[in-house]
XYZ file of C-alpha atoms in Angstrom:
516
model
C 92.058 76.744 108.733
C 91.556 73.035 108.042
C 92.339 70.740 110.937
C 95.126 68.246 110.530
C 96.901 65.490 112.370
C 94.027 63.866 114.307
C 92.331 60.788 112.893
C 88.584 60.176 113.006
C 89.198 57.084 115.137
C 91.043 59.172 117.716
C 88.174 61.662 117.801
C 85.625 58.888 118.227
C 87.691 57.395 121.046
C 87.912 60.732 122.834
C 84.174 61.317 122.509
C 83.443 57.800 123.741
C 85.618 58.368 126.798
C 83.753 61.573 127.610
C 80.330 60.005 127.158
C 81.249 57.236 129.553
C 82.147 59.598 132.384
C 78.550 59.982 133.562
C 77.258 63.113 135.288
C 79.970 65.422 134.047
C 78.758 65.276 130.448
C 75.087 65.985 129.805
C 74.477 65.570 126.093
C 71.001 64.137 125.597
C 69.348 64.241 128.973
C 69.661 65.255 132.592
C 69.705 68.990 132.003
C 66.376 69.479 133.764
C 67.938 68.333 137.001
C 70.486 71.160 136.646
C 67.812 73.896 136.685
C 69.182 76.822 138.731
C 72.346 74.837 139.445
C 75.010 76.959 141.095
C 78.423 77.213 139.463
C 81.299 79.600 139.999
C 81.814 80.087 136.263
C 79.472 79.358 133.346
C 81.153 79.339 129.923
C 79.128 79.719 126.722
C 81.116 78.080 123.944
C 83.327 75.007 123.639
C 85.990 76.230 121.212
C 89.579 77.107 122.011
C 88.527 80.244 123.927
C 85.768 78.657 125.989
C 87.771 75.560 126.855
C 90.775 77.667 127.852
C 88.512 79.643 130.183
C 86.986 76.484 131.630
C 90.320 74.783 132.276
C 91.938 77.911 133.722
C 89.034 78.448 136.128
C 88.855 74.788 137.140
C 92.590 74.755 137.842
C 91.894 77.404 140.502
C 89.277 75.195 142.138
C 86.220 76.847 140.585
C 83.091 74.847 139.820
C 82.662 75.279 136.061
C 80.000 74.555 133.445
C 80.466 74.695 129.648
C 77.520 75.142 127.271
C 77.993 73.917 123.701
C 75.406 74.462 120.975
C 76.686 71.493 118.960
C 76.433 67.803 119.822
C 79.509 66.271 121.379
C 80.704 64.849 118.055
C 80.841 68.347 116.533
C 81.965 70.323 119.568
C 84.475 73.094 119.192
C 82.863 75.347 116.580
C 85.389 76.845 114.182
C 88.257 75.819 116.442
C 87.569 72.222 115.478
C 88.334 72.923 111.811
C 91.105 75.494 111.917
C 94.798 74.776 111.516
C 95.186 77.405 114.249
C 97.991 79.535 112.842
C 99.683 81.526 115.617
C 101.569 84.742 114.789
C 104.677 83.871 116.797
C 108.364 83.862 115.912
C 109.147 81.327 118.647
C 107.322 79.334 121.301
C 107.891 82.278 123.652
C 107.405 85.443 121.602
C 104.980 86.942 119.098
C 106.275 88.365 115.831
C 108.047 91.719 115.807
C 105.157 93.439 114.001
C 102.410 91.950 116.210
C 101.246 95.000 118.168
C 102.046 97.543 115.463
C 100.024 95.753 112.770
C 96.943 95.653 115.002
C 97.401 99.314 115.946
C 97.835 100.331 112.293
C 94.472 98.708 111.599
C 92.829 100.032 114.757
C 90.031 102.052 113.139
C 89.390 104.769 110.579
C 90.509 108.389 110.919
C 91.608 108.691 114.520
C 91.657 111.953 116.475
C 95.338 112.461 117.451
C 94.230 113.791 120.839
C 92.394 110.517 121.366
C 95.580 108.574 120.649
C 97.393 110.642 123.257
C 94.615 110.097 125.772
C 94.621 106.334 125.192
C 98.339 106.323 125.971
C 97.654 107.354 129.571
C 97.072 104.783 132.332
C 93.537 103.414 132.086
C 92.465 104.862 135.436
C 93.578 108.353 134.379
C 91.897 108.481 130.974
C 89.034 110.845 130.286
C 85.619 109.222 130.284
C 85.152 109.615 126.544
C 88.431 107.767 125.915
C 87.495 104.768 128.051
C 84.582 103.966 125.738
C 86.082 104.799 122.347
C 86.150 102.103 119.655
C 89.924 101.843 119.490
C 92.387 99.172 120.487
C 93.241 99.527 124.175
C 97.062 99.585 124.388
C 96.988 97.863 127.781
C 94.812 95.056 126.456
C 97.002 94.723 123.368
C 100.178 94.615 125.447
C 98.657 91.873 127.588
C 97.742 89.983 124.444
C 101.331 90.114 123.188
C 103.096 89.367 126.465
C 100.768 86.558 127.550
C 101.008 84.629 124.283
C 104.239 82.856 125.229
C 103.089 81.857 128.734
C 99.816 80.617 127.253
C 101.664 78.355 124.798
C 103.785 77.041 127.685
C 100.571 76.364 129.645
C 99.111 74.404 126.727
C 102.299 72.398 126.301
C 101.853 71.298 129.880
C 98.774 69.340 128.743
C 100.776 67.453 126.132
C 100.110 69.688 123.130
C 103.015 70.126 120.720
C 103.771 73.166 118.553
C 105.978 73.527 115.486
C 106.642 75.721 112.462
C 104.912 73.463 109.930
C 104.287 74.104 106.207
C 101.354 76.415 105.494
C 99.199 77.199 102.474
C 101.148 80.421 101.845
C 103.840 79.966 99.202
C 105.148 83.483 99.909
C 105.016 84.977 103.369
C 106.171 87.886 105.474
C 105.770 86.404 108.957
C 106.384 83.031 110.619
C 103.426 81.039 111.921
C 103.555 78.582 114.783
C 101.014 75.743 114.633
C 99.742 73.214 117.145
C 100.512 69.734 115.847
C 97.090 68.361 114.961
C 95.600 71.814 114.394
C 92.600 73.244 116.175
C 91.101 69.792 116.611
C 94.026 68.872 118.826
C 93.419 72.020 120.878
C 89.737 71.181 121.323
C 90.210 67.529 122.210
C 93.137 68.097 124.553
C 91.541 71.002 126.415
C 88.186 69.203 126.639
C 89.860 66.146 128.130
C 91.711 68.344 130.626
C 88.462 70.098 131.565
C 86.764 66.749 132.053
C 89.584 65.559 134.292
C 89.100 68.694 136.399
C 85.391 68.005 136.869
C 83.947 70.573 134.467
C 80.288 69.918 133.589
C 79.468 69.962 129.871
C 76.020 70.720 128.429
C 75.878 69.728 124.754
C 73.072 70.668 122.340
C 72.567 73.672 124.604
C 72.310 77.289 123.443
C 72.867 80.363 125.594
C 69.902 82.756 125.346
C 70.332 85.585 127.829
C 72.131 86.990 130.840
C 70.711 87.361 134.315
C 71.658 90.230 136.609
C 70.975 91.145 140.196
C 69.597 94.512 141.227
C 73.111 95.975 141.263
C 73.702 95.025 137.643
C 76.114 92.194 138.357
C 75.804 89.231 135.997
C 74.794 86.247 138.115
C 73.844 83.624 135.575
C 72.837 82.520 132.128
C 69.560 81.449 130.561
C 69.793 78.657 128.012
C 67.745 76.131 126.097
C 68.346 72.451 125.484
C 66.212 70.956 122.689
C 63.304 73.205 123.594
C 63.685 72.972 127.373
C 64.719 76.094 129.267
C 67.326 76.098 132.011
C 69.023 78.678 134.229
C 72.606 78.245 135.367
C 73.936 80.481 138.132
C 77.450 81.908 138.242
C 79.759 84.369 136.584
C 79.578 84.149 132.800
C 82.264 83.871 130.137
C 80.926 84.481 126.623
C 83.079 82.515 124.181
C 80.473 81.707 121.552
C 81.982 83.376 118.487
C 80.852 86.084 116.113
C 77.834 86.174 113.793
C 79.111 84.640 110.551
C 76.413 81.964 110.878
C 73.574 84.517 111.168
C 72.374 85.865 107.809
C 70.159 88.505 109.436
C 73.009 90.006 111.463
C 75.360 89.831 108.489
C 72.878 91.727 106.352
C 72.213 94.259 109.110
C 75.880 95.032 109.750
C 77.823 94.013 106.640
C 75.097 94.824 104.121
C 72.849 93.109 101.580
C 75.804 91.757 99.605
C 76.460 89.453 102.548
C 74.258 86.917 100.766
C 77.306 86.193 98.605
C 79.406 85.295 101.645
C 79.748 81.791 102.982
C 81.258 80.627 106.278
C 84.688 79.106 105.843
C 83.766 75.835 107.566
C 80.744 74.029 108.958
C 81.622 74.935 112.539
C 80.992 78.589 111.704
C 77.288 77.940 111.185
C 76.962 77.565 114.963
C 78.190 81.149 115.469
C 74.950 83.146 115.346
C 75.772 86.184 117.421
C 73.592 85.596 120.484
C 76.496 86.242 122.831
C 77.039 89.693 121.321
C 73.318 90.469 121.357
C 72.734 89.458 124.977
C 75.716 91.488 126.157
C 74.718 94.589 124.186
C 71.199 94.210 125.617
C 72.502 94.816 129.144
C 74.650 97.799 128.158
C 77.925 96.214 127.068
C 80.237 98.268 124.869
C 80.618 97.204 121.248
C 84.047 97.227 119.620
C 85.711 96.296 116.353
C 84.330 96.897 112.871
C 80.795 95.487 112.821
C 80.608 96.083 109.086
C 83.584 93.903 108.232
C 84.948 90.385 108.489
C 88.022 88.285 107.804
C 87.918 87.459 104.091
C 89.558 84.408 102.564
C 89.414 83.192 98.935
C 87.550 79.901 98.571
C 86.100 77.605 95.914
C 82.278 77.878 96.066
C 81.877 74.428 94.468
C 83.422 72.623 97.423
C 81.873 71.469 100.673
C 85.090 70.590 102.480
C 86.407 72.687 105.335
C 88.259 75.746 104.050
C 88.541 74.968 100.328
C 90.904 77.898 99.856
C 92.475 79.091 96.595
C 95.794 80.887 97.100
C 97.270 80.239 93.647
C 95.953 83.497 92.131
C 99.267 85.461 92.327
C 100.538 83.233 89.491
C 97.676 84.039 87.129
C 95.120 86.768 86.580
C 91.764 87.347 88.236
C 88.759 88.156 86.076
C 85.121 88.828 86.936
C 82.037 87.427 85.209
C 82.504 89.991 82.429
C 85.975 88.580 81.732
C 87.772 91.712 82.942
C 90.612 92.165 85.405
C 89.837 94.339 88.433
C 92.800 94.179 90.842
C 96.528 93.662 91.213
C 96.740 89.913 91.794
C 100.210 90.072 93.341
C 100.845 93.314 95.246
C 103.158 91.470 97.669
C 103.567 88.245 99.618
C 100.301 86.327 99.584
C 100.029 85.973 103.380
C 99.951 89.755 103.802
C 97.741 90.663 100.846
C 95.244 87.885 100.169
C 92.537 89.516 102.278
C 92.680 92.782 100.323
C 92.513 90.883 97.040
C 89.617 88.766 98.326
C 87.673 91.888 99.282
C 87.975 93.067 95.660
C 86.581 89.688 94.544
C 83.646 90.192 96.928
C 82.888 93.539 95.236
C 82.408 91.940 91.809
C 79.067 90.930 90.335
C 77.598 88.074 92.365
C 80.719 88.186 94.543
C 82.499 85.854 92.120
C 85.757 85.823 90.169
C 87.935 83.315 88.345
C 91.687 82.863 88.467
C 93.025 82.141 84.965
C 96.242 80.122 84.831
C 98.318 78.499 82.149
C 100.517 75.403 82.351
C 103.344 77.351 84.037
C 101.603 77.425 87.428
C 102.348 73.727 87.871
C 106.053 74.546 87.808
C 105.750 76.623 91.008
C 107.391 74.570 93.771
C 104.787 72.990 96.080
C 101.972 74.755 94.209
C 99.429 72.237 95.533
C 99.834 73.715 99.032
C 98.024 76.796 97.705
C 94.990 74.758 96.609
C 92.802 73.348 99.390
C 89.772 72.720 97.202
C 88.801 69.148 96.402
C 87.353 70.181 93.039
C 89.378 70.025 89.808
C 90.025 73.161 87.765
C 88.203 73.979 84.579
C 90.606 73.089 81.751
C 90.786 73.865 78.040
C 93.291 74.097 75.206
C 92.304 77.679 74.323
C 91.320 80.726 76.320
C 88.063 80.973 74.363
C 87.117 77.383 75.185
C 87.900 78.008 78.831
C 85.682 81.105 78.802
C 82.786 79.082 77.414
C 83.030 76.655 80.354
C 82.975 79.595 82.780
C 80.029 81.339 81.056
C 82.336 84.335 80.569
C 82.224 86.208 77.227
C 84.957 84.448 75.168
C 85.929 87.525 73.154
C 86.202 89.646 76.295
C 88.354 87.121 78.151
C 90.581 86.636 75.112
C 91.056 90.416 74.848
C 91.837 90.660 78.585
C 94.459 87.907 78.389
C 95.968 89.448 75.239
C 96.256 92.909 76.837
C 97.823 91.375 79.924
C 100.320 89.357 77.875
C 101.322 92.461 75.898
C 102.058 94.273 79.191
C 104.362 91.545 80.512
C 108.093 92.229 80.344
C 111.120 89.922 80.756
C 112.615 89.696 84.224
C 114.216 87.376 86.735
C 111.189 85.290 87.716
C 111.359 83.928 91.290
C 108.067 82.245 92.197
C 108.748 81.938 95.937
C 109.930 85.485 96.602
C 109.031 89.000 95.540
C 110.617 89.347 92.092
C 109.293 92.676 90.727
C 108.495 90.957 87.438
C 105.642 93.339 86.715
C 103.400 94.528 83.920
C 104.016 97.858 82.192
C 101.279 100.258 81.099
C 98.434 98.059 82.330
C 95.638 99.093 84.690
C 95.342 97.655 87.197
C 98.975 96.548 87.218
C 100.351 93.214 88.323
C 103.364 93.860 90.560
C 105.050 90.440 90.796
C 105.170 87.100 88.984
C 103.733 88.640 85.801
C 104.440 85.927 83.230
C 102.373 85.718 80.032
C 99.414 83.349 80.016
C 100.127 81.554 76.742
C 100.994 77.923 77.433
C 98.178 75.399 77.131
C 96.398 73.780 78.809
C 94.655 76.714 80.485
C 93.086 76.280 83.928
C 90.540 78.262 85.957
C 89.177 78.077 89.488
C 86.111 80.012 90.685
C 86.683 82.101 93.834
C 84.317 83.770 96.283
C 85.009 85.450 99.605
C 84.533 83.294 102.657
C 83.531 84.900 105.939
C 86.068 83.369 108.302
C 84.823 85.425 111.234
C 83.184 88.788 111.849
C 85.119 91.743 113.305
C 82.408 93.343 115.458
C 82.028 92.244 119.062
C 82.496 93.311 122.667
C 85.141 95.472 124.274
C 87.125 93.908 127.119
C 89.962 94.920 129.403
C 93.221 93.073 129.989
C 91.483 90.518 132.213
C 88.827 89.839 129.560
C 86.139 91.630 131.602
C 83.390 93.009 129.373
C 83.112 96.794 129.579
C 79.922 98.831 129.720
C 79.107 101.923 127.655
C 81.160 104.048 130.053
C 84.190 101.796 129.618
C 83.864 100.226 133.076
C 83.792 96.469 133.795
C 80.428 94.739 134.068
C 80.809 92.621 137.172
C 80.478 88.923 136.540
C 80.769 89.111 132.742
C 83.760 88.092 130.605
C 84.366 87.486 126.915
C 86.994 85.548 124.971
C 87.680 84.567 121.385
C 86.016 85.922 118.268
C 83.335 87.648 120.333
C 85.954 90.195 121.408
C 85.820 93.112 118.973
C 89.430 93.940 118.118
C 89.964 94.033 114.365
C 89.440 96.786 111.797
C 90.617 97.135 108.208
C 93.027 94.328 107.394
C 93.068 91.364 109.751
C 96.369 90.753 111.511
C 96.795 87.186 110.324
C 97.195 84.273 112.715
C 95.972 86.170 115.779
C 92.351 85.027 116.122
C 92.932 81.617 117.713
C 95.728 83.092 119.797
C 93.324 85.778 121.046
C 90.919 83.058 122.104
C 93.581 81.094 123.948
C 95.131 84.088 125.731
C 91.919 85.815 126.806
C 90.107 82.573 127.483
C 92.783 81.742 129.988
C 92.723 85.284 131.404
C 88.932 85.184 131.756
C 88.964 81.843 133.572
C 91.713 82.889 135.934
C 90.120 86.200 136.866
C 86.618 84.754 137.237
C 87.963 82.039 139.533
C 89.740 84.620 141.687
C 86.544 86.689 142.001
C 84.158 83.801 142.580
C 83.652 84.580 146.264
C 83.608 88.354 145.856
C 80.356 90.106 146.857
């Protein structure tokens, strides 16, 4: 997720340009004069989703405001820090497995009659099907088919996209990236919004929705450094999930959430108010509220996304010095989340990857290590265990049992090689070489909470649905706040979801701005 390709001087220059534009950017003052100001569209959130909504609406001539909890220098939330992987096989098309992977992870045990009902046109579905917590096939189809046009739209602003190297040494799907990462998305879209006359409110937090007597959303309540303000207009909620809210994480994910940490500093701004205010007026929840996108990270590091993806070339042990999972069930891009969830289940949510000198022979192995902290290193397994506060005899026995289960094979570090253990539980399915060449290395790993899965249900135009599955007039949602994912995250779709449905929300809200 780490941003790349944009220098700090470029960021400072962009921020300086925005600050010098006067009334359109209200960062430290002037918000009181906007009390009850009338806009066509009010967007809560200044990440990829919110900015896409703002630009799309402004392009249609709508008067648009954007509220951003962060100061201007930190605007963009998680989008600012992400590399923004996009699950696309070309600039025009998503990957072949795009829709099917999301459907396969739609929810738990699904009633087959419900699946059949959801396959009917939306207007013809039974009432109970309109409000079920399943992926809407129409919404998903829109997601897939609008990805290419959305990338073309972004390229029109000068953004460039390419199939750049990623942190995954083995992969099952291609990933398109914006050159410059998520930071480039934020800065480019913000500049475009500014050019179109969008008003920005920095250091401003959305607090609640306002409705008229017919239930239509007609505005947003917010606070700016203690001062309250009301902004009138249709509302687009693009303010993320609740990975920055420990209370909501504990309530939905459970008490072990204390062992989770957001993947980057931008995530601390995502505190779930958008979800709460929508649910408070009868919006329909969707996605798995008890789950999140898990990524393996080094808890010692404070850099953005200090990920550790080298574990398929070693073994994972818990604080007792015991293995607990297959470290290499398949390509790392498709399986790292499942492995990371097993790490999260261990005592204190912590594990260590144990490696020997061979891991440095893996081509481009440093791509799999985003941490800025060095590994623990020792000449013996027992000495390494002592540094980790892991029982030395237990770790030595675990490594010995693993080594005894390794068998000769044609080792291919960058592809599935079926070099597996024999008679070991749990097994290791690929890249199972003995750990016997000093020096020995170890990295600590915890599960990061990249983003939460629970959110709001929307239709193909990003309109938020009520508990009967019908659109709430005047209310839209885009980005992480949309509840879509269950089970295993369909990698490289989160930012794309924000871009596609942010644009859809802005377009539809602009078209409806004069509707009664």
